[in-house]
Amino acid sequence: MPEDMPADFDFLVRYGYGEVTKNEIKTYQDTVVKDLIMNGTATADITLTEDEMRSIYERMRGIRIMGKLELVSLKQGCAVVPYQEDSWRITVNGFTRNWSWSGENCELTEDAEQLLELRTFIADIVAGKEEYQALPEAEGGYD
């Protein structure tokens, strides 16, 4: 990834539990989808600031997100229910990369842990936005 954030830098991250990845942060369209669990989803138009995008870009650059990532744990034989699942699409300098990982196995790889930390960082930025806070609260839970 170039040192300076390119003009076409955008990303999409979908996340949730099991195959129910209803949460989305999509800078391509400046939208966020919140999983309301029992009540479906809610969408808000949210644009991240230039500084927020730059901060996210720097974190992505730091974990070499456009390189080769090991996301599947070699340790099998243990399962978590419910488990988290993320999918990513990142565009930098005209190149788009797609990633996905699952927390179904009891142990995440280091790369998956870094993506989880990155997603948490981004979700925290979004959660602080007035438009996000205006969305309805989620009801229920995943078992």
mmCIF file of C-alpha atoms in Angstrom:
data_model
loop_
_atom_site.group_PDB
_atom_site.id
_atom_site.type_symbol
_atom_site.label_atom_id
_atom_site.label_comp_id
_atom_site.label_asym_id
_atom_site.label_seq_id
_atom_site.Cartn_x
_atom_site.Cartn_y
_atom_site.Cartn_z
ATOM 1 C CA MET A 1 0.000 0.000 0.000
ATOM 2 C CA PRO A 2 1.328 3.446 -0.814
ATOM 3 C CA GLU A 3 2.410 5.592 2.132
ATOM 4 C CA ASP A 4 -0.116 8.290 1.229
ATOM 5 C CA MET A 5 -3.784 7.333 1.144
ATOM 6 C CA PRO A 6 -4.946 7.228 -2.504
ATOM 7 C CA ALA A 7 -8.123 9.011 -3.602
ATOM 8 C CA ASP A 8 -9.846 5.706 -4.457
ATOM 9 C CA PHE A 9 -9.357 4.139 -0.998
ATOM 10 C CA ASP A 10 -12.637 2.583 0.151
ATOM 11 C CA PHE A 11 -13.724 -0.476 2.056
ATOM 12 C CA LEU A 12 -16.688 -2.617 3.024
ATOM 13 C CA VAL A 13 -16.768 -4.755 6.142
ATOM 14 C CA ARG A 14 -19.682 -7.077 6.926
ATOM 15 C CA TYR A 15 -19.785 -8.740 10.307
ATOM 16 C CA GLY A 16 -22.008 -10.593 12.693
ATOM 17 C CA TYR A 17 -22.616 -13.990 14.231
ATOM 18 C CA GLY A 18 -22.523 -17.214 12.250
ATOM 19 C CA GLU A 19 -23.766 -16.682 8.746
ATOM 20 C CA VAL A 20 -25.851 -13.708 9.893
ATOM 21 C CA THR A 21 -23.419 -10.952 8.896
ATOM 22 C CA LYS A 22 -26.010 -8.180 8.944
ATOM 23 C CA ASN A 23 -23.781 -5.330 10.146
ATOM 24 C CA GLU A 24 -22.102 -3.377 7.349
ATOM 25 C CA ILE A 25 -19.799 -0.394 7.141
ATOM 26 C CA LYS A 26 -19.547 0.601 3.498
ATOM 27 C CA THR A 27 -17.450 3.644 2.546
ATOM 28 C CA TYR A 28 -18.070 2.985 -1.160
ATOM 29 C CA GLN A 29 -21.623 4.321 -0.662
ATOM 30 C CA ASP A 30 -21.108 6.016 2.742
ATOM 31 C CA THR A 31 -23.683 3.780 4.422
ATOM 32 C CA VAL A 32 -23.877 1.722 7.594
ATOM 33 C CA VAL A 33 -26.262 -1.155 8.270
ATOM 34 C CA LYS A 34 -26.983 -2.090 11.887
ATOM 35 C CA ASP A 35 -28.218 -5.543 12.869
ATOM 36 C CA LEU A 36 -31.310 -5.106 15.050
ATOM 37 C CA ILE A 37 -31.403 -8.892 15.629
ATOM 38 C CA MET A 38 -35.128 -9.618 16.118
ATOM 39 C CA ASN A 39 -36.198 -6.466 14.264
ATOM 40 C CA GLY A 40 -34.220 -6.836 11.031
ATOM 41 C CA THR A 41 -31.760 -4.091 10.121
ATOM 42 C CA ALA A 42 -31.563 -0.304 9.991
ATOM 43 C CA THR A 43 -29.490 1.771 7.560
ATOM 44 C CA ALA A 44 -27.918 5.191 7.987
ATOM 45 C CA ASP A 45 -25.965 7.456 5.654
ATOM 46 C CA ILE A 46 -22.635 8.001 7.392
ATOM 47 C CA THR A 47 -19.561 9.556 5.827
ATOM 48 C CA LEU A 48 -16.254 9.106 7.604
ATOM 49 C CA THR A 49 -14.059 12.206 7.769
ATOM 50 C CA GLU A 50 -10.788 12.464 5.860
ATOM 51 C CA ASP A 51 -8.885 12.099 9.158
ATOM 52 C CA GLU A 52 -10.897 9.001 10.120
ATOM 53 C CA MET A 53 -10.286 7.428 6.713
ATOM 54 C CA ARG A 54 -6.580 8.258 6.956
ATOM 55 C CA SER A 55 -6.379 6.684 10.424
ATOM 56 C CA ILE A 56 -8.089 3.514 9.155
ATOM 57 C CA TYR A 57 -5.823 3.458 6.094
ATOM 58 C CA GLU A 58 -2.729 3.672 8.318
ATOM 59 C CA ARG A 59 -3.930 0.750 10.425
ATOM 60 C CA MET A 60 -4.643 -1.302 7.306
ATOM 61 C CA ARG A 61 -1.216 -0.426 5.973
ATOM 62 C CA GLY A 62 0.348 -1.434 9.295
ATOM 63 C CA ILE A 63 -1.138 -4.933 9.120
ATOM 64 C CA ARG A 64 -0.377 -5.235 5.380
ATOM 65 C CA ILE A 65 -4.022 -5.896 4.596
ATOM 66 C CA MET A 66 -3.424 -5.949 0.846
ATOM 67 C CA GLY A 67 -0.782 -8.695 1.202
ATOM 68 C CA LYS A 68 -1.083 -12.380 2.012
ATOM 69 C CA LEU A 69 -3.008 -13.037 5.228
ATOM 70 C CA GLU A 70 -3.366 -16.347 7.069
ATOM 71 C CA LEU A 71 -6.984 -16.394 8.251
ATOM 72 C CA VAL A 72 -7.723 -20.103 8.753
ATOM 73 C CA SER A 73 -6.543 -21.607 12.030
ATOM 74 C CA LEU A 74 -4.532 -24.790 11.728
ATOM 75 C CA LYS A 75 -5.966 -25.978 15.045
ATOM 76 C CA GLN A 76 -9.219 -27.790 14.363
ATOM 77 C CA GLY A 77 -11.479 -29.920 16.539
ATOM 78 C CA CYS A 78 -12.950 -27.166 18.670
ATOM 79 C CA ALA A 79 -15.961 -25.018 17.791
ATOM 80 C CA VAL A 80 -17.555 -21.901 19.259
ATOM 81 C CA VAL A 81 -21.308 -21.249 18.970
ATOM 82 C CA PRO A 82 -22.328 -18.602 18.140
ATOM 83 C CA TYR A 83 -19.217 -17.417 16.325
ATOM 84 C CA GLN A 84 -18.246 -14.154 14.681
ATOM 85 C CA GLU A 85 -17.721 -13.905 10.955
ATOM 86 C CA ASP A 86 -16.310 -10.995 8.956
ATOM 87 C CA SER A 87 -15.940 -10.322 5.254
ATOM 88 C CA TRP A 88 -13.947 -7.432 3.829
ATOM 89 C CA ARG A 89 -13.541 -5.684 0.473
ATOM 90 C CA ILE A 90 -10.790 -3.061 0.256
ATOM 91 C CA THR A 91 -9.873 -0.914 -2.748
ATOM 92 C CA VAL A 92 -6.503 0.837 -3.008
ATOM 93 C CA ASN A 93 -5.016 2.314 -6.198
ATOM 94 C CA GLY A 94 -7.496 0.520 -8.460
ATOM 95 C CA PHE A 95 -6.840 -2.893 -6.878
ATOM 96 C CA THR A 96 -9.558 -4.611 -4.829
ATOM 97 C CA ARG A 97 -8.889 -7.353 -2.307
ATOM 98 C CA ASN A 98 -11.486 -9.543 -0.561
ATOM 99 C CA TRP A 99 -11.010 -11.280 2.779
ATOM 100 C CA SER A 100 -13.191 -13.299 5.125
ATOM 101 C CA TRP A 101 -12.592 -15.023 8.419
ATOM 102 C CA SER A 102 -14.621 -16.938 10.967
ATOM 103 C CA GLY A 103 -14.289 -17.310 14.715
ATOM 104 C CA GLU A 104 -15.894 -20.760 14.585
ATOM 105 C CA ASN A 105 -12.650 -22.439 15.666
ATOM 106 C CA CYS A 106 -11.594 -21.760 19.234
ATOM 107 C CA GLU A 107 -8.402 -20.018 18.177
ATOM 108 C CA LEU A 108 -7.985 -17.121 15.728
ATOM 109 C CA THR A 109 -4.848 -16.671 13.677
ATOM 110 C CA GLU A 110 -2.763 -13.562 14.356
ATOM 111 C CA ASP A 111 -3.973 -12.055 11.060
ATOM 112 C CA ALA A 112 -7.633 -12.723 11.948
ATOM 113 C CA GLU A 113 -7.069 -11.122 15.361
ATOM 114 C CA GLN A 114 -5.631 -8.041 13.647
ATOM 115 C CA LEU A 115 -8.670 -7.829 11.351
ATOM 116 C CA LEU A 116 -10.958 -8.169 14.372
ATOM 117 C CA GLU A 117 -9.095 -5.332 16.130
ATOM 118 C CA LEU A 118 -9.323 -3.213 12.964
ATOM 119 C CA ARG A 119 -13.049 -3.895 12.599
ATOM 120 C CA THR A 120 -13.597 -3.007 16.257
ATOM 121 C CA PHE A 121 -11.653 0.242 15.762
ATOM 122 C CA ILE A 122 -13.801 1.150 12.731
ATOM 123 C CA ALA A 123 -17.062 0.126 14.447
ATOM 124 C CA ASP A 124 -16.155 2.317 17.434
ATOM 125 C CA ILE A 125 -15.667 5.312 15.123
ATOM 126 C CA VAL A 126 -19.046 4.654 13.500
ATOM 127 C CA ALA A 127 -20.785 4.098 16.862
ATOM 128 C CA GLY A 128 -19.706 7.586 17.913
ATOM 129 C CA LYS A 129 -21.506 9.201 14.981
ATOM 130 C CA GLU A 130 -24.778 11.014 15.650
ATOM 131 C CA GLU A 131 -26.455 9.285 12.682
ATOM 132 C CA TYR A 132 -25.589 5.858 14.096
ATOM 133 C CA GLN A 133 -26.748 6.742 17.579
ATOM 134 C CA ALA A 134 -30.120 7.748 16.102
ATOM 135 C CA LEU A 135 -30.696 4.175 14.836
ATOM 136 C CA PRO A 136 -33.002 1.896 16.874
ATOM 137 C CA GLU A 137 -31.537 -0.348 19.567
ATOM 138 C CA ALA A 138 -31.097 -4.043 18.799
ATOM 139 C CA GLU A 139 -33.488 -6.429 20.554
ATOM 140 C CA GLY A 140 -32.741 -10.055 21.347
ATOM 141 C CA GLY A 141 -29.507 -11.960 20.905
ATOM 142 C CA TYR A 142 -27.801 -14.850 19.148
ATOM 143 C CA ASP A 143 -27.559 -18.226 20.871
#
